[in-house]
mmCIF file of C-alpha atoms in Angstrom:
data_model
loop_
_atom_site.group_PDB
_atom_site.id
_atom_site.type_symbol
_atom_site.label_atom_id
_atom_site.label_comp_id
_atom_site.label_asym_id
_atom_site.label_seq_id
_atom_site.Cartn_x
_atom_site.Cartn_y
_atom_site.Cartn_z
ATOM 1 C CA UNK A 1 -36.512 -116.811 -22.304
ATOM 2 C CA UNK A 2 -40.413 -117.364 -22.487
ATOM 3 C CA UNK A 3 -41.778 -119.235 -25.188
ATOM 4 C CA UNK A 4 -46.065 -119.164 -25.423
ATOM 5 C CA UNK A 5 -47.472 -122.569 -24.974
ATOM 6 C CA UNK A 6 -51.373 -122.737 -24.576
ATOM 7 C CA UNK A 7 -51.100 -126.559 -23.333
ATOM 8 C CA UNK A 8 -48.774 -125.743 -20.867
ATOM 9 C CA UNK A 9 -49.917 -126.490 -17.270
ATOM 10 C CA UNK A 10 -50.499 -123.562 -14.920
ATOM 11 C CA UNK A 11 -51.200 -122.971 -11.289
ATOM 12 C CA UNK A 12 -54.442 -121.532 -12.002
ATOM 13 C CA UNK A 13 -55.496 -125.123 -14.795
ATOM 14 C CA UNK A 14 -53.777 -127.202 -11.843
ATOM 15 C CA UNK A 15 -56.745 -129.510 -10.450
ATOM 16 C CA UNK A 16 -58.358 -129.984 -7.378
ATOM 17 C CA UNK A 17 -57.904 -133.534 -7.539
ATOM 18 C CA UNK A 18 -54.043 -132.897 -8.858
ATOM 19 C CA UNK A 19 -53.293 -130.936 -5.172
ATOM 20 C CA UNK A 20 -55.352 -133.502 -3.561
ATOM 21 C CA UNK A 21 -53.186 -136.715 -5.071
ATOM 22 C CA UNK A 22 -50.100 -134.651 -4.258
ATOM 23 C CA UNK A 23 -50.952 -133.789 -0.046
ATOM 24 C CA UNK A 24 -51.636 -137.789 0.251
ATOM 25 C CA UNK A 25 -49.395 -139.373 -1.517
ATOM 26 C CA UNK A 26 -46.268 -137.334 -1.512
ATOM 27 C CA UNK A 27 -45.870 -136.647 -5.275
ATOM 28 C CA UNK A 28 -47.475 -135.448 -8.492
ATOM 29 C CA UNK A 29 -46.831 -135.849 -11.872
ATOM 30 C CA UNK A 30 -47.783 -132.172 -13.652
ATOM 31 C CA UNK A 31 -47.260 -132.869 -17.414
ATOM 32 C CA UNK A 32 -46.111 -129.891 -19.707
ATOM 33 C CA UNK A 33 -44.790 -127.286 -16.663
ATOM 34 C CA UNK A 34 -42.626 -125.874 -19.230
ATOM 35 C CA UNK A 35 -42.561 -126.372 -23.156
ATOM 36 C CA UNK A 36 -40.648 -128.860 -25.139
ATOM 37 C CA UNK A 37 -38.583 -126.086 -26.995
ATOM 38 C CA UNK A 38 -37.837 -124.404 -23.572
ATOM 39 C CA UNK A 39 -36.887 -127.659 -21.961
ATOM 40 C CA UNK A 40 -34.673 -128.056 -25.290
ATOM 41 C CA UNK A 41 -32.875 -124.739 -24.705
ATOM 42 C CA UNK A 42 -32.484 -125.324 -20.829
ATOM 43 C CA UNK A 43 -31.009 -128.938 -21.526
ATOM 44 C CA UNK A 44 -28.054 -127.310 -24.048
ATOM 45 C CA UNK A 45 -27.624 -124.551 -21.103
ATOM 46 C CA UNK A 46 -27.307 -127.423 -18.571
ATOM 47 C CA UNK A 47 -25.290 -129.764 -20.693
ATOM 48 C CA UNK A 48 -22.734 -126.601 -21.127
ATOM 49 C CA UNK A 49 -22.450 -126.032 -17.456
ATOM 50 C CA UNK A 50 -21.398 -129.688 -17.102
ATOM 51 C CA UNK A 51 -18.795 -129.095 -19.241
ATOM 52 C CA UNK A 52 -17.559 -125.890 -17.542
ATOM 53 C CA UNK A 53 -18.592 -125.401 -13.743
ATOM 54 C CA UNK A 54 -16.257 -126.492 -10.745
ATOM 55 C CA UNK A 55 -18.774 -126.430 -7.939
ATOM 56 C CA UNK A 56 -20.160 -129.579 -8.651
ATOM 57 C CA UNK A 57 -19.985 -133.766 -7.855
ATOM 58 C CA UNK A 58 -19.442 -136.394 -10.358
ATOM 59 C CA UNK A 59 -20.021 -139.304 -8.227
ATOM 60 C CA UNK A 60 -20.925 -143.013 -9.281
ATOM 61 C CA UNK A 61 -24.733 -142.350 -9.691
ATOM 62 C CA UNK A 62 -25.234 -138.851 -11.683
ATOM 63 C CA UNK A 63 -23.419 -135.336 -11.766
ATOM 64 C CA UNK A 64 -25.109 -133.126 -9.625
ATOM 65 C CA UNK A 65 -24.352 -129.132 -9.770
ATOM 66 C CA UNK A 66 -25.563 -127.630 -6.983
ATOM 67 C CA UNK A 67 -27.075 -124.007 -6.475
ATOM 68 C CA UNK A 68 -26.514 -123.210 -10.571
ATOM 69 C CA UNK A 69 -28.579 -120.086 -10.293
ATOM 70 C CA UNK A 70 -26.060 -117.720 -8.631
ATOM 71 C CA UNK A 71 -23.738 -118.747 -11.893
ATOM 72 C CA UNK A 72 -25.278 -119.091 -14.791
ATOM 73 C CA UNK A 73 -28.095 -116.123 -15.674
ATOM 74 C CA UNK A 74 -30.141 -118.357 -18.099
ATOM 75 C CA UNK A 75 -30.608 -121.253 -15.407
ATOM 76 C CA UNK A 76 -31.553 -118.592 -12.865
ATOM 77 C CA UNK A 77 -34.458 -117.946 -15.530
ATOM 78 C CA UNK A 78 -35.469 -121.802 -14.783
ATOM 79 C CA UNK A 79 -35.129 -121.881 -11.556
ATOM 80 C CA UNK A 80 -37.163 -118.915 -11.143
ATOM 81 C CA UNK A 81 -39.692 -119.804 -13.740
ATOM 82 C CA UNK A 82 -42.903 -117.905 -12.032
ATOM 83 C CA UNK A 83 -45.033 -121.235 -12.886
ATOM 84 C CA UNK A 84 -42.768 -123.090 -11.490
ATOM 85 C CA UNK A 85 -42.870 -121.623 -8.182
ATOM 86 C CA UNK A 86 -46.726 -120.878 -8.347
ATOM 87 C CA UNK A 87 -47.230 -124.590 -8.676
ATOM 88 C CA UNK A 88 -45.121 -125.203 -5.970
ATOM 89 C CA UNK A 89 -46.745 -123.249 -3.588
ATOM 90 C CA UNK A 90 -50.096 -124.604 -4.959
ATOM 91 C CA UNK A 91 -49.304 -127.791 -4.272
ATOM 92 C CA UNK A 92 -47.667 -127.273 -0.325
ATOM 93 C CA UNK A 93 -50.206 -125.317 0.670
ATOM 94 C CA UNK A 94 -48.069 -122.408 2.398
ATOM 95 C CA UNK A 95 -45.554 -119.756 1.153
ATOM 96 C CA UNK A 96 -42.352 -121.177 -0.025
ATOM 97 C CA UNK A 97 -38.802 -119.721 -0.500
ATOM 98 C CA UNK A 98 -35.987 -120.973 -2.729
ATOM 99 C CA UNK A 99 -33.813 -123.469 -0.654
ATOM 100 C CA UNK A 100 -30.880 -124.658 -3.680
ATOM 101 C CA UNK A 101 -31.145 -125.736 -7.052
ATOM 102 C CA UNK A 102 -29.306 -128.173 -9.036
ATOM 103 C CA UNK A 103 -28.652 -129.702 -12.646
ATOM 104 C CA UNK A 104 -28.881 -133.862 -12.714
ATOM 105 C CA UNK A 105 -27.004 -135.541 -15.337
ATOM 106 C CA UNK A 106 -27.020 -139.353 -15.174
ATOM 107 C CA UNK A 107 -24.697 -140.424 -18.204
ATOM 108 C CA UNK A 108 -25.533 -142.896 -21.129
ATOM 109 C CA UNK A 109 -25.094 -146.406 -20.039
ATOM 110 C CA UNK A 110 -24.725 -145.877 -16.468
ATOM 111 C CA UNK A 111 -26.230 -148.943 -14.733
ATOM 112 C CA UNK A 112 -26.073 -147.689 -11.704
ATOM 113 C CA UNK A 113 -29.573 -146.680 -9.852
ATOM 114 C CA UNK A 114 -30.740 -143.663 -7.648
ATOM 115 C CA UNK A 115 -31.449 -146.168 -4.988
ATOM 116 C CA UNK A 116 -34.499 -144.935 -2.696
ATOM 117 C CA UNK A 117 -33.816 -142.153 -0.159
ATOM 118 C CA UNK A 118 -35.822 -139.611 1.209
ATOM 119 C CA UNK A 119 -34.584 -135.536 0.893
ATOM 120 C CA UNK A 120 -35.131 -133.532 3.832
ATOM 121 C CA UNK A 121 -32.995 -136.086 6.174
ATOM 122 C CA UNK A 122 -29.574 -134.292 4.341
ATOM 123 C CA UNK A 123 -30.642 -130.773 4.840
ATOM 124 C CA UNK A 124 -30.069 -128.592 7.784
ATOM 125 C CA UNK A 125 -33.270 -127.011 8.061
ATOM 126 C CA UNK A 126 -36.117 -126.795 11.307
ATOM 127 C CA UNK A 127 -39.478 -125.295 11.248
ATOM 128 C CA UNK A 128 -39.937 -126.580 7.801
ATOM 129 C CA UNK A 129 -43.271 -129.277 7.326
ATOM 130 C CA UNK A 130 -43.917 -128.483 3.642
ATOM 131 C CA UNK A 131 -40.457 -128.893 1.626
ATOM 132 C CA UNK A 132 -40.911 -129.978 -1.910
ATOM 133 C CA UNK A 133 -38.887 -130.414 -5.124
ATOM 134 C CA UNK A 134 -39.487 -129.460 -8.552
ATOM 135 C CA UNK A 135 -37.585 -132.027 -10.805
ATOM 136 C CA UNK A 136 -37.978 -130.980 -14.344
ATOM 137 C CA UNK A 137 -37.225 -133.203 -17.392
ATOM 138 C CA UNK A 138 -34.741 -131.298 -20.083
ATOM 139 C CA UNK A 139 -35.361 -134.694 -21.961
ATOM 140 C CA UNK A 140 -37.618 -137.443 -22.596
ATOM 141 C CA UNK A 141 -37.200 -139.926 -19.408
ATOM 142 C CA UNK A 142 -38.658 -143.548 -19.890
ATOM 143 C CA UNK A 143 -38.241 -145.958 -17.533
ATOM 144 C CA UNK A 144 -34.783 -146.924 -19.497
ATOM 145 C CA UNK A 145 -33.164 -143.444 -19.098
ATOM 146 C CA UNK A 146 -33.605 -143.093 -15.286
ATOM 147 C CA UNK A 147 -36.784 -142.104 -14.178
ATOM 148 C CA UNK A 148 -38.433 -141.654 -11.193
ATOM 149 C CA UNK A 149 -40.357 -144.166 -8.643
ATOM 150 C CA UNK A 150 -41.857 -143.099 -5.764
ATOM 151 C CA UNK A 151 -43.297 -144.661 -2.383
ATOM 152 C CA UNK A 152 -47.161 -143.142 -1.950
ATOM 153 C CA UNK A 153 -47.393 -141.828 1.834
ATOM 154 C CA UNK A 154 -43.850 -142.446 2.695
ATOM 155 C CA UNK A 155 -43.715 -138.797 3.198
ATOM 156 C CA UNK A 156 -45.395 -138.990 6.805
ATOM 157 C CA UNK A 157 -42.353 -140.516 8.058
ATOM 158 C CA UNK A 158 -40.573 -137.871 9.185
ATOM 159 C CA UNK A 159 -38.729 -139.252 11.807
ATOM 160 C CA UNK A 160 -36.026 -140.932 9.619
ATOM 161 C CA UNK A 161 -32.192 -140.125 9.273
ATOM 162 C CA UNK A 162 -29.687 -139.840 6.272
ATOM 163 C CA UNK A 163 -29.640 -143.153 4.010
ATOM 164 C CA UNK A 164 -27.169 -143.577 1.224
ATOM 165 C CA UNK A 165 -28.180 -143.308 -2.235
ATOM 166 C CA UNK A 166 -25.869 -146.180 -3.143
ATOM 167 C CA UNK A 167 -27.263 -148.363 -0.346
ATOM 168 C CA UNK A 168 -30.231 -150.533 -1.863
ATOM 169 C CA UNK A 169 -31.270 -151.604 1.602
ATOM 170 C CA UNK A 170 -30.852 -148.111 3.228
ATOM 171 C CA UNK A 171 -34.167 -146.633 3.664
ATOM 172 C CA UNK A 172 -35.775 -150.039 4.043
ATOM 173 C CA UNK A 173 -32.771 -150.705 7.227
ATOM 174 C CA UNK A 174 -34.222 -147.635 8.772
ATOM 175 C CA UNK A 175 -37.998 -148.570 8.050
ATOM 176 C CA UNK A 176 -38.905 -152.152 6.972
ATOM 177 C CA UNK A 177 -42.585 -151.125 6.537
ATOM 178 C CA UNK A 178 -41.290 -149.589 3.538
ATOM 179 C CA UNK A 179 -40.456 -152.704 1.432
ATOM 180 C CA UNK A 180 -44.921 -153.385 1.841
ATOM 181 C CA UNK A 181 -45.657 -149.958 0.299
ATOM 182 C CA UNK A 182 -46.792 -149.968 -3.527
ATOM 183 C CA UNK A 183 -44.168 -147.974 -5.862
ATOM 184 C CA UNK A 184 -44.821 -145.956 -8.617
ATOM 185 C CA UNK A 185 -42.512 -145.217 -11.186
ATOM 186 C CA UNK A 186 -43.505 -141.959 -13.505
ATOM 187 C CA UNK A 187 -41.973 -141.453 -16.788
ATOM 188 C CA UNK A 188 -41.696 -137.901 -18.216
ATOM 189 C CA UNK A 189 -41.538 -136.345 -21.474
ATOM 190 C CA UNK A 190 -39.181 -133.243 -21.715
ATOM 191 C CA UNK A 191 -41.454 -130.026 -20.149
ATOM 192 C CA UNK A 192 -43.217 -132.419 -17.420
ATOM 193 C CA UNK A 193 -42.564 -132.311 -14.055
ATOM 194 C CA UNK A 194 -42.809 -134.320 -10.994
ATOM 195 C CA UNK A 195 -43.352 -132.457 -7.302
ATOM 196 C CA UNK A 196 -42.343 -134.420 -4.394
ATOM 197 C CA UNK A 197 -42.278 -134.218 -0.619
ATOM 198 C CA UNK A 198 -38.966 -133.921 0.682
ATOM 199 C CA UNK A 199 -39.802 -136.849 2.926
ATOM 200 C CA UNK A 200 -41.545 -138.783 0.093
ATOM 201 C CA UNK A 201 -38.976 -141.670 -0.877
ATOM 202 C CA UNK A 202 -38.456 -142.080 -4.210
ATOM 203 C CA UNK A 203 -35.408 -143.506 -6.330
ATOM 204 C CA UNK A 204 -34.438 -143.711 -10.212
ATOM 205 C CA UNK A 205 -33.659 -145.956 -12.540
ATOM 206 C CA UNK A 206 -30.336 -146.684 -14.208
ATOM 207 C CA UNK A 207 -29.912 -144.576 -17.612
ATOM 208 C CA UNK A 208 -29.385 -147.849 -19.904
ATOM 209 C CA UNK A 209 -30.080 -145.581 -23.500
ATOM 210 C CA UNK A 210 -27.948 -143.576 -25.428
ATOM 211 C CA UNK A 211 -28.220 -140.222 -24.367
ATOM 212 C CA UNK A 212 -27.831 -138.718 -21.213
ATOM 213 C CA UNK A 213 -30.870 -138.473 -18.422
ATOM 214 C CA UNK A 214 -30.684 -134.166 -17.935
ATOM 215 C CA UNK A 215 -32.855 -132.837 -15.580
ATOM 216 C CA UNK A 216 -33.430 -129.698 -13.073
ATOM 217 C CA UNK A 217 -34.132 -129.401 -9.895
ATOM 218 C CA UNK A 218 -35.722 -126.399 -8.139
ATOM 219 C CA UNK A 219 -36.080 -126.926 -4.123
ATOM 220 C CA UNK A 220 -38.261 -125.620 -1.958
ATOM 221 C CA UNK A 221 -38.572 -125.043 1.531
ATOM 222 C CA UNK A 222 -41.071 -123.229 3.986
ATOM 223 C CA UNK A 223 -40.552 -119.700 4.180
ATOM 224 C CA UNK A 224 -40.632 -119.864 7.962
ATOM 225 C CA UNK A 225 -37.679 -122.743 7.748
ATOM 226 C CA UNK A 226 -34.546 -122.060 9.918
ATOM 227 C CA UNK A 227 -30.884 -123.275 10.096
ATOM 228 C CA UNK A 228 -30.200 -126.214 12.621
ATOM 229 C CA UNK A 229 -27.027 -125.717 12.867
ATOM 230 C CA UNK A 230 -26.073 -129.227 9.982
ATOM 231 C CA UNK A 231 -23.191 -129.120 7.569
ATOM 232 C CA UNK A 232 -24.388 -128.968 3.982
ATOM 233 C CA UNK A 233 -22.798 -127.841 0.776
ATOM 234 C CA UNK A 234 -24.779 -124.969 0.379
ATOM 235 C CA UNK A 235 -24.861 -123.684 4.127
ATOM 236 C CA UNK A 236 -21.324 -124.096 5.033
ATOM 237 C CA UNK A 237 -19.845 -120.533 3.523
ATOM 238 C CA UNK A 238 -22.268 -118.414 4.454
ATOM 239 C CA UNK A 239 -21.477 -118.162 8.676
ATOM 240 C CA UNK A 240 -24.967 -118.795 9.689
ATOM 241 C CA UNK A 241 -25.958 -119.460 13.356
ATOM 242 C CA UNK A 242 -28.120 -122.249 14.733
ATOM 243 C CA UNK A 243 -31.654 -120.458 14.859
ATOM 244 C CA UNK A 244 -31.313 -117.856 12.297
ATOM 245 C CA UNK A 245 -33.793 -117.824 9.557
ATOM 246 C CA UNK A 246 -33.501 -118.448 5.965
ATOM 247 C CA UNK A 247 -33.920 -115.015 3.802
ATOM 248 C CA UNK A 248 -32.535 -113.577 1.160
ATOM 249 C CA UNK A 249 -29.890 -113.095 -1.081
ATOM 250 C CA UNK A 250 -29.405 -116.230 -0.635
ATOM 251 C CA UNK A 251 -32.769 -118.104 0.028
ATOM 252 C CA UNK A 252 -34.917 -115.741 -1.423
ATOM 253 C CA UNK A 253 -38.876 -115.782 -1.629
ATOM 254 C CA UNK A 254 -40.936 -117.813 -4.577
ATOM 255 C CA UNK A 255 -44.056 -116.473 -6.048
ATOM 256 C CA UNK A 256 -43.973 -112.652 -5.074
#
């Protein structure tokens, strides 16, 4: 599904200054990535796949369905959106291939936050310095419905562990200096997108409206990345050996 939108951001309108804020502070907020009526369609898709798709996690802070994009042919469409990707690899600075998607669903009401965490620390990857994540918003996302806030430069810490996202003193446990760094929370219309250093660490707010907080989110990792040898979700079927590279089917190339 494409639908023509001139105000749509692209890599080619993305600014200097835009890849600039992103390389020192971790993030970027890149308004209108996709349209409203796509984001529209994509939230119905997502919302559906909620309803209907066993590989996922309903936990206490959001439903998360991981790697959608082998199931579902119209979510491959977003994860693969070609401006997606182009912005992503904009934005890191080096070729990028897919490393999972996944839907986000935090539920009406649910006064429970995203507490701050940073990505990479859960993945079982080596030989990658420029991960990022695309998180798209299938709906308007004030501050009220669960929307992002991020710590600028927190991403140059890279020598941090696992925290849990339930744990409101996690991250700050493993670095205090954390608690002194400004935050800054970034609300989204539906189409906008933040892009955020896996090592950036950034939380969400609790979704205290009526309607449910849907969102997408298309992860990238360095093409050159290869498996440590970690347990993950996504990892764990596929027999992979400590060493081997990333590569397709499964982790396949953005942008080519």
């Amino acid at each position: 599904m494409a639908i023509a939108d001139k105000s749509r951001t692209t890599a080619e309108t993305l600014s200097a200054a835009t890849i600039e804020a992103y390389r020192r502070q971790g993030f970027v907020h890149v308004p209108g990535v996709i349209s409203r009526d796509e984001a529209e369609h994509y939230r119905a898709v997502a919302s559906g796949l909620a309803e209907r798709i066993h590989s996922h996690h309903q936990g206490t802070v959001f439903t998360q369905l991981v790697n959608v994009w082998p199931q579902d042919d119209e979510m491959k469409q977003l994860t693969f959106h070609p401006n997606i990707a182009a912005i992503a690899e904009r934005l890191a600075g080096v070729p990028l291939r897919l490393w999972h998607d996944q839907v986000l669903i935090k539920a009406p009401h649910k006064s429970t936050p995203t507490e701050f965490h940073q990505d990479q620390p859960y993945w079982p990857h080596a030989n990658s310095t420029h991960p990022l994540s695309a998180w798209i918003a299938l709906v308007d996302v004030p501050v009220e419905r669960g929307c992002m806030t991020f710590l600028p430069g927190s991403h140059t810490h890279t020598e941090l562990g696992a925290t849990d996202i339930t744990d409101a003193g996690g991250v700050f446990g493993a670095c205090p200096d954390f608690a002194w760094f400004p935050r800054v929370t970034v609300p989204l219309r539906a189409g906008d997108c933040t892009f955020h250093h896996a090592r950036c660490v950034h939380g969400a707010t609790p979704n205290l409206t009526d309607e449910p907080r849907v969102a997408h989110v298309v992860i990238f990792m360095d093409a050159t990345a290869t498996y440590n040898g970690k347990k993950h979700v996504v990892t764990d079927p596929l027999g992979l050996t400590p060493g081997q590279p990333f590569d397709a089917p499964y982790f396949p190339r953005v942008n080519e």
